[in-house]
Tab-separated table of C-alpha atoms in Angstrom:
chain	number	residue	atom	x	y	z
A	1	MET	CA	18.857	-0.827	-4.118
A	2	ARG	CA	17.242	-0.252	-8.092
A	3	ARG	CA	17.983	3.221	-8.960
A	4	PRO	CA	14.567	4.742	-11.251
A	5	THR	CA	14.118	4.668	-14.703
A	6	LEU	CA	13.753	7.829	-17.453
A	7	ARG	CA	10.879	6.469	-18.846
A	8	THR	CA	8.116	8.650	-17.045
A	9	LEU	CA	9.691	11.064	-15.800
A	10	CYS	CA	11.488	12.637	-18.483
A	11	ALA	CA	8.008	12.807	-19.940
A	12	ILE	CA	6.798	15.568	-17.596
A	13	SER	CA	6.401	18.696	-19.095
A	14	THR	CA	9.164	21.127	-17.422
A	15	ALA	CA	5.990	24.134	-17.266
A	16	ALA	CA	3.868	21.521	-15.619
A	17	VAL	CA	6.898	20.772	-12.363
A	18	CYS	CA	7.567	24.522	-11.842
A	19	ALA	CA	3.711	24.862	-11.100
A	20	ALA	CA	3.839	22.246	-9.275
A	21	ALA	CA	6.773	23.098	-6.748
A	22	ALA	CA	5.063	26.485	-6.550
A	23	ALA	CA	2.330	24.779	-4.788
A	24	GLY	CA	4.424	23.156	-2.070
A	25	CYS	CA	4.311	24.748	1.567
A	26	SER	CA	7.999	24.322	3.869
A	27	THR	CA	9.155	24.858	6.415
A	28	SER	CA	12.785	23.132	4.724
A	29	ASP	CA	14.892	23.573	2.454
A	30	ASP	CA	13.150	21.218	-0.056
A	31	GLY	CA	14.715	17.599	-1.427
A	32	GLY	CA	16.618	15.153	-0.403
A	33	SER	CA	19.944	16.746	0.224
A	34	ALA	CA	19.899	16.413	4.444
A	35	ASP	CA	22.727	15.535	6.010
A	36	GLY	CA	23.386	11.900	8.119
A	37	ASP	CA	20.561	13.628	11.524
A	38	THR	CA	17.907	14.933	8.937
A	39	TYR	CA	15.835	13.139	7.576
A	40	THR	CA	13.110	15.160	4.809
A	41	TRP	CA	10.417	14.120	5.089
A	42	TRP	CA	6.849	15.288	2.373
A	43	ASP	CA	2.779	14.768	2.851
A	44	PRO	CA	0.207	16.349	1.301
A	45	TYR	CA	-1.744	18.022	3.918
A	46	PRO	CA	-0.099	21.715	3.525
A	47	GLN	CA	-3.658	22.660	6.040
A	48	HIS	CA	-0.913	21.262	8.548
A	49	GLU	CA	0.894	24.049	9.630
A	50	GLU	CA	3.735	23.766	12.146
A	51	SER	CA	2.000	23.980	15.120
A	52	SER	CA	-0.758	21.216	14.004
A	53	ASP	CA	-1.875	18.197	15.624
A	54	TRP	CA	-0.371	15.944	12.600
A	55	ALA	CA	3.422	18.029	12.421
A	56	ALA	CA	3.942	17.394	15.951
A	57	ARG	CA	3.032	13.376	14.239
A	58	VAL	CA	5.549	13.399	12.511
A	59	ASP	CA	8.423	14.852	14.950
A	60	ALA	CA	7.353	11.852	16.995
A	61	CYS	CA	9.036	9.665	14.649
A	62	ALA	CA	11.634	11.458	14.369
A	63	ASP	CA	12.584	11.922	17.863
A	64	GLU	CA	11.948	8.415	18.166
A	65	ALA	CA	14.427	8.032	15.473
A	66	GLY	CA	17.085	10.068	16.873
A	67	VAL	CA	16.729	12.405	13.881
A	68	THR	CA	15.417	15.947	12.822
A	69	ILE	CA	12.986	15.428	10.165
A	70	GLU	CA	12.762	18.612	7.644
A	71	ARG	CA	9.104	18.329	6.447
A	72	THR	CA	7.713	20.227	3.356
A	73	ALA	CA	3.197	20.199	1.873
A	74	TYR	CA	2.121	20.066	-1.279
A	75	ASP	CA	-1.435	20.267	-2.184
A	76	THR	CA	-2.118	16.332	-3.611
A	77	THR	CA	-1.146	17.359	-7.991
A	78	ALA	CA	1.646	18.976	-7.194
A	79	LEU	CA	3.483	16.734	-5.139
A	80	THR	CA	3.090	13.587	-7.508
A	81	ASN	CA	4.695	15.888	-9.594
A	82	GLN	CA	7.336	17.261	-7.757
A	83	ALA	CA	8.434	13.572	-6.766
A	84	LEU	CA	8.834	12.869	-9.698
A	85	LEU	CA	10.881	15.431	-10.663
A	86	ALA	CA	13.213	15.167	-8.023
A	87	ALA	CA	13.653	11.088	-8.567
A	88	GLN	CA	14.961	12.535	-12.588
A	89	GLU	CA	17.290	14.414	-10.611
A	90	ASN	CA	18.604	12.512	-7.732
A	91	ALA	CA	17.250	13.916	-5.118
A	92	SER	CA	14.014	12.799	-3.878
A	93	PRO	CA	13.208	12.645	0.228
A	94	ASP	CA	14.097	10.176	2.238
A	95	VAL	CA	10.064	9.366	3.015
A	96	ILE	CA	6.374	11.148	1.587
A	97	LEU	CA	3.143	10.228	1.969
A	98	LEU	CA	1.385	9.585	-1.143
A	99	ASP	CA	-1.924	9.869	-2.666
A	100	ASN	CA	-2.738	5.755	-2.673
A	101	PRO	CA	-3.445	5.457	-6.861
A	102	ALA	CA	-0.767	7.521	-7.388
A	103	VAL	CA	2.158	4.943	-6.087
A	104	SER	CA	1.960	2.715	-8.932
A	105	THR	CA	2.481	5.779	-11.114
A	106	LEU	CA	5.975	6.830	-9.188
A	107	ALA	CA	6.505	2.708	-8.301
A	108	ASP	CA	6.022	2.646	-12.614
A	109	THR	CA	9.451	5.133	-13.050
A	110	GLY	CA	11.880	2.776	-11.038
A	111	MET	CA	12.319	5.182	-8.404
A	112	LEU	CA	10.309	4.471	-4.610
A	113	THR	CA	11.414	1.256	-2.656
A	114	THR	CA	10.152	-2.106	-2.364
A	115	MET	CA	8.819	-3.051	1.669
A	116	ASP	CA	10.251	-6.092	0.224
A	117	GLU	CA	13.721	-4.991	0.058
A	118	PHE	CA	13.385	-2.146	2.765
A	119	GLY	CA	13.005	-5.466	5.241
A	120	LEU	CA	9.179	-3.896	6.184
A	121	ASP	CA	6.975	-7.020	6.225
A	122	THR	CA	3.271	-5.822	5.169
A	123	SER	CA	1.302	-9.484	6.051
A	124	ALA	CA	-0.947	-8.014	8.637
A	125	ILE	CA	-2.028	-4.347	6.164
A	126	ASP	CA	-6.008	-5.654	5.297
A	127	GLU	CA	-5.678	-6.825	1.517
A	128	ASN	CA	-8.244	-4.717	0.503
A	129	LEU	CA	-6.368	-1.671	1.280
A	130	LEU	CA	-2.711	-3.381	0.595
A	131	ALA	CA	-3.604	-3.375	-2.985
A	132	ALA	CA	-3.565	-0.341	-4.475
A	133	GLY	CA	0.498	0.091	-3.799
A	134	VAL	CA	0.862	-3.382	-5.029
A	135	VAL	CA	2.266	-3.441	-8.463
A	136	ASP	CA	3.807	-7.122	-9.925
A	137	GLY	CA	2.770	-8.589	-6.997
A	138	ASN	CA	5.365	-6.014	-4.677
A	139	ALA	CA	4.421	-3.852	-2.176
A	140	TYR	CA	5.535	0.007	-2.948
A	141	GLY	CA	4.289	1.074	0.196
A	142	ILE	CA	1.992	0.752	3.478
A	143	PRO	CA	-0.941	2.484	4.023
A	144	ILE	CA	-1.118	4.931	6.918
A	145	GLY	CA	-4.717	4.554	7.299
A	146	ALA	CA	-7.805	4.329	4.446
A	147	ASN	CA	-11.092	6.280	4.596
A	148	THR	CA	-13.850	5.908	2.476
A	149	LEU	CA	-18.150	7.307	2.224
A	150	GLY	CA	-20.872	5.946	3.490
A	151	LEU	CA	-24.682	7.986	3.213
A	152	TYR	CA	-24.817	10.932	6.009
A	153	TYR	CA	-29.090	11.569	7.156
A	154	ASN	CA	-30.468	13.729	9.314
A	155	GLN	CA	-32.796	12.059	11.772
A	156	ASP	CA	-35.602	14.932	11.837
A	157	ILE	CA	-36.204	14.463	7.954
A	158	LEU	CA	-36.346	11.548	7.795
A	159	ASP	CA	-38.676	11.564	10.879
A	160	ASP	CA	-40.811	14.254	8.938
A	161	ALA	CA	-41.778	11.844	5.946
A	162	GLY	CA	-42.152	9.091	7.413
A	163	VAL	CA	-38.800	6.924	6.284
A	164	ASP	CA	-35.964	4.420	8.171
A	165	PRO	CA	-33.018	4.691	7.914
A	166	GLU	CA	-32.868	0.318	8.353
A	167	SER	CA	-35.592	0.183	5.633
A	168	ILE	CA	-32.671	1.949	2.629
A	169	THR	CA	-31.641	-1.902	1.630
A	170	ASP	CA	-30.885	-1.093	-2.021
A	171	TRP	CA	-31.297	1.142	-4.596
A	172	ALA	CA	-35.385	1.149	-5.371
A	173	SER	CA	-35.859	1.329	-1.559
A	174	LEU	CA	-33.909	5.156	-1.230
A	175	THR	CA	-35.669	6.079	-4.585
A	176	GLU	CA	-37.994	5.026	-2.438
A	177	ALA	CA	-37.091	7.547	0.190
A	178	LEU	CA	-36.230	10.579	-1.728
A	179	GLU	CA	-39.607	9.967	-2.923
A	180	GLN	CA	-40.804	10.510	0.031
A	181	VAL	CA	-38.694	13.107	1.607
A	182	THR	CA	-38.863	15.496	-1.518
A	183	GLY	CA	-42.539	14.919	-1.183
A	184	ALA	CA	-42.760	16.359	2.234
A	185	GLY	CA	-41.177	19.548	1.487
A	186	HIS	CA	-37.659	18.973	1.748
A	187	GLU	CA	-34.478	18.198	-0.461
A	188	GLY	CA	-33.344	15.197	-1.060
A	189	ILE	CA	-29.885	13.849	-1.671
A	190	THR	CA	-26.388	15.883	-2.007
A	191	PHE	CA	-22.783	14.395	-3.379
A	192	SER	CA	-20.280	15.420	-5.613
A	193	GLY	CA	-20.161	15.020	-9.316
A	194	ILE	CA	-17.798	17.528	-9.911
A	195	GLY	CA	-15.471	17.032	-12.755
A	196	THR	CA	-12.364	15.733	-10.843
A	197	GLU	CA	-11.375	12.878	-9.605
A	198	GLU	CA	-13.466	13.707	-6.467
A	199	GLY	CA	-16.897	13.181	-9.127
A	200	SER	CA	-15.503	9.220	-9.540
A	201	PHE	CA	-14.519	8.770	-5.915
A	202	GLN	CA	-18.390	9.292	-5.184
A	203	PHE	CA	-19.677	7.608	-8.503
A	204	LEU	CA	-17.511	4.477	-7.996
A	205	PRO	CA	-19.783	2.843	-5.229
A	206	TRP	CA	-22.697	3.276	-7.554
A	207	PHE	CA	-20.892	2.654	-10.607
A	208	TRP	CA	-19.714	-0.415	-8.475
A	209	GLY	CA	-22.301	-1.391	-6.799
A	210	SER	CA	-24.214	-2.254	-9.854
A	211	GLY	CA	-22.018	-5.071	-10.604
A	212	ALA	CA	-19.651	-2.550	-13.460
A	213	ASP	CA	-16.012	-3.274	-14.388
A	214	LEU	CA	-13.527	-0.017	-14.664
A	215	GLY	CA	-12.121	-2.318	-17.610
A	216	ALA	CA	-15.779	-2.239	-19.756
A	217	LEU	CA	-17.585	1.663	-18.504
A	218	ASP	CA	-20.011	1.242	-21.230
A	219	SER	CA	-21.603	-1.703	-19.867
A	220	PRO	CA	-24.856	-2.194	-18.915
A	221	GLU	CA	-24.405	-2.375	-15.794
A	222	ALA	CA	-22.351	0.809	-15.332
A	223	VAL	CA	-25.388	2.654	-17.753
A	224	GLU	CA	-28.022	1.833	-15.263
A	225	ALA	CA	-26.041	3.143	-12.587
A	226	LEU	CA	-25.574	6.433	-14.468
A	227	GLU	CA	-29.460	6.709	-14.702
A	228	LEU	CA	-29.756	6.207	-11.214
A	229	TRP	CA	-27.613	9.883	-10.606
A	230	THR	CA	-29.465	11.763	-13.165
A	231	GLY	CA	-31.767	10.233	-13.070
A	232	TRP	CA	-32.681	11.918	-9.454
A	233	LEU	CA	-31.517	15.348	-11.050
A	234	GLU	CA	-34.556	15.057	-14.127
A	235	GLU	CA	-37.036	13.948	-10.431
A	236	GLY	CA	-35.496	16.901	-8.601
A	237	HIS	CA	-34.451	14.345	-5.916
A	238	ALA	CA	-30.968	15.813	-6.548
A	239	PRO	CA	-29.730	19.082	-6.758
A	240	ASN	CA	-28.480	20.705	-9.715
A	241	SER	CA	-25.602	22.232	-7.929
A	242	VAL	CA	-24.533	18.110	-7.493
A	243	ILE	CA	-22.362	18.735	-11.947
A	244	THR	CA	-20.165	21.303	-9.908
A	245	ASN	CA	-20.170	20.061	-5.954
A	246	SER	CA	-17.149	19.538	-4.527
A	247	GLN	CA	-17.086	17.409	-1.477
A	248	ASN	CA	-16.156	19.834	0.649
A	249	THR	CA	-19.295	21.317	-0.747
A	250	VAL	CA	-21.670	18.978	-0.439
A	251	TRP	CA	-20.568	19.325	3.231
A	252	GLU	CA	-21.487	22.889	3.529
A	253	GLU	CA	-24.992	21.709	1.935
A	254	PHE	CA	-25.510	18.827	4.456
A	255	LEU	CA	-24.702	20.809	7.438
A	256	THR	CA	-27.303	23.514	5.902
A	257	GLY	CA	-30.486	21.463	7.405
A	258	GLU	CA	-32.269	21.646	4.538
A	259	PHE	CA	-30.902	17.266	2.747
A	260	ALA	CA	-31.835	14.184	3.702
A	261	PHE	CA	-28.659	12.838	2.674
A	262	ALA	CA	-25.483	13.447	1.697
A	263	GLU	CA	-22.258	10.681	0.722
A	264	ASN	CA	-19.569	11.973	2.213
A	265	GLY	CA	-16.526	10.326	4.020
A	266	THR	CA	-15.513	9.237	7.445
A	267	TRP	CA	-13.425	12.599	7.501
A	268	GLN	CA	-16.959	14.529	8.754
A	269	VAL	CA	-17.642	11.967	10.991
A	270	ASP	CA	-16.029	14.876	14.381
A	271	SER	CA	-18.810	18.077	12.229
A	272	ALA	CA	-21.034	15.453	11.592
A	273	ALA	CA	-21.444	15.447	15.729
A	274	GLY	CA	-21.758	18.840	15.651
A	275	ALA	CA	-24.126	19.037	13.475
A	276	ASP	CA	-27.176	21.526	14.489
A	277	PHE	CA	-29.460	18.510	14.230
A	278	PRO	CA	-29.163	14.487	14.266
A	279	VAL	CA	-27.593	12.364	12.334
A	280	GLY	CA	-26.618	9.389	11.599
A	281	VAL	CA	-24.579	7.146	8.720
A	282	ILE	CA	-25.813	4.197	6.783
A	283	PRO	CA	-23.957	2.035	4.292
A	284	LEU	CA	-23.938	3.069	0.341
A	285	PRO	CA	-26.738	0.602	-0.522
A	286	GLY	CA	-25.944	-2.128	-4.251
A	287	ARG	CA	-28.313	-2.433	-6.761
A	288	GLU	CA	-29.698	-5.354	-5.686
A	289	GLY	CA	-29.184	-4.626	-2.274
A	290	GLY	CA	-26.197	-5.494	0.569
A	291	VAL	CA	-22.607	-3.286	0.840
A	292	ALA	CA	-21.862	-1.550	-2.587
A	293	PRO	CA	-17.924	-1.310	-2.336
A	294	THR	CA	-16.546	2.122	-1.957
A	295	PRO	CA	-13.120	3.348	-3.102
A	296	THR	CA	-10.398	3.725	-0.408
A	297	GLY	CA	-9.669	6.731	0.498
A	298	GLY	CA	-5.794	7.790	2.119
A	299	GLU	CA	-2.569	8.110	1.719
A	300	PHE	CA	0.846	5.268	1.802
A	301	ILE	CA	3.515	6.033	3.125
A	302	VAL	CA	6.407	5.265	0.869
A	303	ALA	CA	10.228	5.081	1.113
A	304	PRO	CA	12.407	6.552	-2.529
A	305	VAL	CA	15.793	4.690	-3.550
A	306	GLN	CA	18.657	6.501	-2.127
A	307	SER	CA	21.975	7.102	-3.373
A	308	ASP	CA	23.257	6.913	0.099
A	309	ASP	CA	21.664	3.638	0.720
A	310	ALA	CA	22.955	3.836	4.919
A	311	ARG	CA	20.186	5.726	5.141
A	312	TYR	CA	17.495	3.736	4.738
A	313	GLU	CA	18.402	1.601	8.296
A	314	VAL	CA	16.510	5.194	10.050
A	315	THR	CA	14.102	5.554	7.504
A	316	ALA	CA	12.648	2.197	7.905
A	317	GLN	CA	12.440	3.250	11.802
A	318	ILE	CA	9.832	6.006	11.170
A	319	VAL	CA	8.280	3.688	8.525
A	320	GLU	CA	7.600	1.902	11.025
A	321	CYS	CA	6.523	4.790	13.512
A	322	MET	CA	4.041	5.887	11.365
A	323	THR	CA	2.727	2.474	11.323
A	324	THR	CA	2.753	-0.090	14.274
A	325	PRO	CA	-0.810	-0.455	15.941
A	326	GLU	CA	-0.785	2.517	18.169
A	327	GLY	CA	0.995	4.836	16.091
A	328	LEU	CA	-1.766	4.227	12.894
A	329	VAL	CA	-4.294	5.201	16.043
A	330	ASP	CA	-2.660	8.021	16.696
A	331	THR	CA	-2.584	9.029	12.748
A	332	ALA	CA	-6.275	8.051	12.581
A	333	THR	CA	-7.088	10.137	15.432
A	334	THR	CA	-5.078	12.913	14.456
A	335	PHE	CA	-7.133	12.616	10.916
A	336	ALA	CA	-10.212	12.253	12.461
A	337	TYR	CA	-11.045	9.524	11.113
A	338	TYR	CA	-8.615	7.895	9.195
A	339	VAL	CA	-9.293	4.049	10.002
A	340	PRO	CA	-6.798	1.890	10.722
A	341	PRO	CA	-5.202	-0.507	7.602
A	342	THR	CA	-4.772	-3.737	9.962
A	343	ALA	CA	-6.940	-5.494	12.089
A	344	ALA	CA	-4.858	-4.623	15.746
A	345	GLY	CA	-5.328	-0.691	14.280
A	346	GLN	CA	-8.785	-1.396	13.416
A	347	GLU	CA	-9.875	-3.615	17.204
A	348	ALA	CA	-7.162	-0.302	19.049
A	349	LEU	CA	-9.423	2.120	17.341
A	350	LEU	CA	-12.228	0.649	17.841
A	351	GLU	CA	-11.513	0.177	21.473
A	352	GLU	CA	-11.310	3.893	21.730
A	353	ASN	CA	-14.135	5.354	20.102
A	354	PRO	CA	-16.748	1.995	19.774
A	355	ASP	CA	-18.843	4.411	17.138
A	356	LEU	CA	-16.721	4.421	14.558
A	357	GLU	CA	-17.903	0.448	14.116
A	358	PRO	CA	-20.156	1.455	10.998
A	359	TRP	CA	-17.099	3.248	9.297
A	360	VAL	CA	-14.105	0.250	10.258
A	361	ASP	CA	-16.576	-2.231	8.818
A	362	ALA	CA	-16.356	0.458	5.179
A	363	VAL	CA	-13.282	0.161	5.089
A	364	ARG	CA	-13.264	-3.577	4.835
A	365	ASN	CA	-15.140	-4.087	1.909
A	366	ALA	CA	-13.816	-0.357	0.544
A	367	LYS	CA	-11.912	-1.678	-3.145
A	368	GLY	CA	-8.729	0.271	-4.294
A	369	ARG	CA	-9.438	2.227	-7.269
A	370	THR	CA	-5.985	1.345	-8.252
A	371	SER	CA	-7.439	-2.792	-8.187
A	372	ASP	CA	-7.529	-4.743	-10.985
A	373	ASP	CA	-4.886	-4.994	-12.568
A	374	LEU	CA	-5.297	-1.178	-13.508
A	375	GLY	CA	-2.616	-0.087	-11.749
A	376	THR	CA	-1.078	3.960	-14.319
A	377	ASP	CA	-4.052	3.177	-15.949
A	378	TYR	CA	-6.365	3.648	-13.670
A	379	PRO	CA	-6.261	7.647	-13.950
A	380	LEU	CA	-7.304	8.232	-17.461
A	381	ILE	CA	-9.686	5.550	-17.137
A	382	SER	CA	-11.321	7.479	-14.373
A	383	GLU	CA	-11.131	10.925	-16.214
A	384	ALA	CA	-12.773	9.305	-19.087
A	385	LEU	CA	-15.390	7.995	-16.436
A	386	TRP	CA	-15.949	11.459	-14.485
A	387	GLY	CA	-16.527	12.915	-17.973
A	388	ALA	CA	-18.751	10.485	-18.880
A	389	VAL	CA	-21.005	11.721	-15.174
A	390	GLN	CA	-20.872	15.489	-16.204
A	391	ASN	CA	-22.098	14.703	-20.000
A	392	SER	CA	-24.652	13.130	-18.126
A	393	LEU	CA	-25.742	15.573	-16.042
A	394	SER	CA	-25.645	18.213	-17.503
A	395	GLY	CA	-28.001	16.749	-20.211
A	396	ALA	CA	-25.309	17.336	-22.303
A	397	VAL	CA	-26.061	14.015	-23.773
A	398	GLY	CA	-28.048	10.818	-22.342
A	399	PRO	CA	-26.459	8.320	-19.998
A	400	GLN	CA	-25.378	5.176	-22.483
A	401	GLU	CA	-23.904	8.056	-25.228
A	402	ALA	CA	-21.855	9.501	-22.153
A	403	LEU	CA	-20.547	5.777	-21.347
A	404	GLU	CA	-19.777	4.964	-24.479
A	405	GLN	CA	-17.415	7.923	-25.305
A	406	ALA	CA	-15.833	7.659	-22.290
A	407	GLN	CA	-14.831	4.009	-23.224
A	408	THR	CA	-13.471	4.944	-26.162
A	409	GLU	CA	-11.627	7.493	-24.624
A	410	ALA	CA	-10.754	5.257	-21.931
A	411	GLU	CA	-9.278	2.258	-25.002
A	412	ALA	CA	-7.810	5.117	-26.864
A	413	ALA	CA	-6.459	7.047	-23.645
A	414	THR	CA	-4.443	3.296	-22.275
A	415	ASN	CA	-3.504	1.911	-25.984
């Protein structure tokens, strides 16, 4: 097994890492100093406490492997920083669940084992989902599931405005539907254009759906996508709040019953079922029709390099417990809903809940944010992109100028 290099680890500022460490919560000691019967596990789910279904899911894999798992939870950004620090100090946990765009960042340091080195077969994983964890042809983790985006709608509002959701097949028909619902006195569409990764995540279906590529943020196709969003604000089809909306805020707006449409994800399925009005969902449309590629969300399970390679056998058992078809369905229902990353897992999930078929189809057609060999360049490009979205939606500059500035920033950051 390879030992991690210091080329990226030493670039982290001490202050940033200390702040990240402070953001963690745990029922155990931090780090990878566990004894032979105790294995350390880090994940980005501080909202799931020791008594949660998720904690029980982790404990079940510990029981299956015949060991104890000490679980530590950090928020997403803190987890990546803390993992890099732990590798620098040769104190990595045995297992990390990591937001998929961060896998390439950790792999680039040499601190992760490849799945081939670990003896785990990834051939059954859907290629579009596995891609986020592949660097130079090597898979550095396994997705435990995936979520993605769709277009939720309020059936009552559409009925009142005379809009058939099945008629929405491209950008023109969606804009026409927005004109109808706002003309009938309702709010149109809400989405997240916030200046964070959430903003990029929600803009990508429109960016990719135009035919644009992340290697050219200022292409004519990209400009058309940003003109679409900006035009909706200018025409009153979307509220100014989208500039600062997180995805959670978007959903809170939608649940008021005032909006016809909301862009949001698989994770709102249960909430949608409990809304005070009938809710449906359709795919996000491409500019000229068809289904727009949507970005994959979700975490990978990865195995950091350990100084004691005798630990790998049990770690592999824990990883396998999380990634069998049955294990993937357990995780999917625990998080309501992650879509399993294998055909067998997806079929098993649909046997339990056939209503999830639109989301399974969406995940099968989704695209990893670090795909197209972007790897560690993706976060830099994404930051430039969400800055352009902010500048255009706020009216600071027009869509074309905003994206030209973003392309210049992205090139400077990645070269």
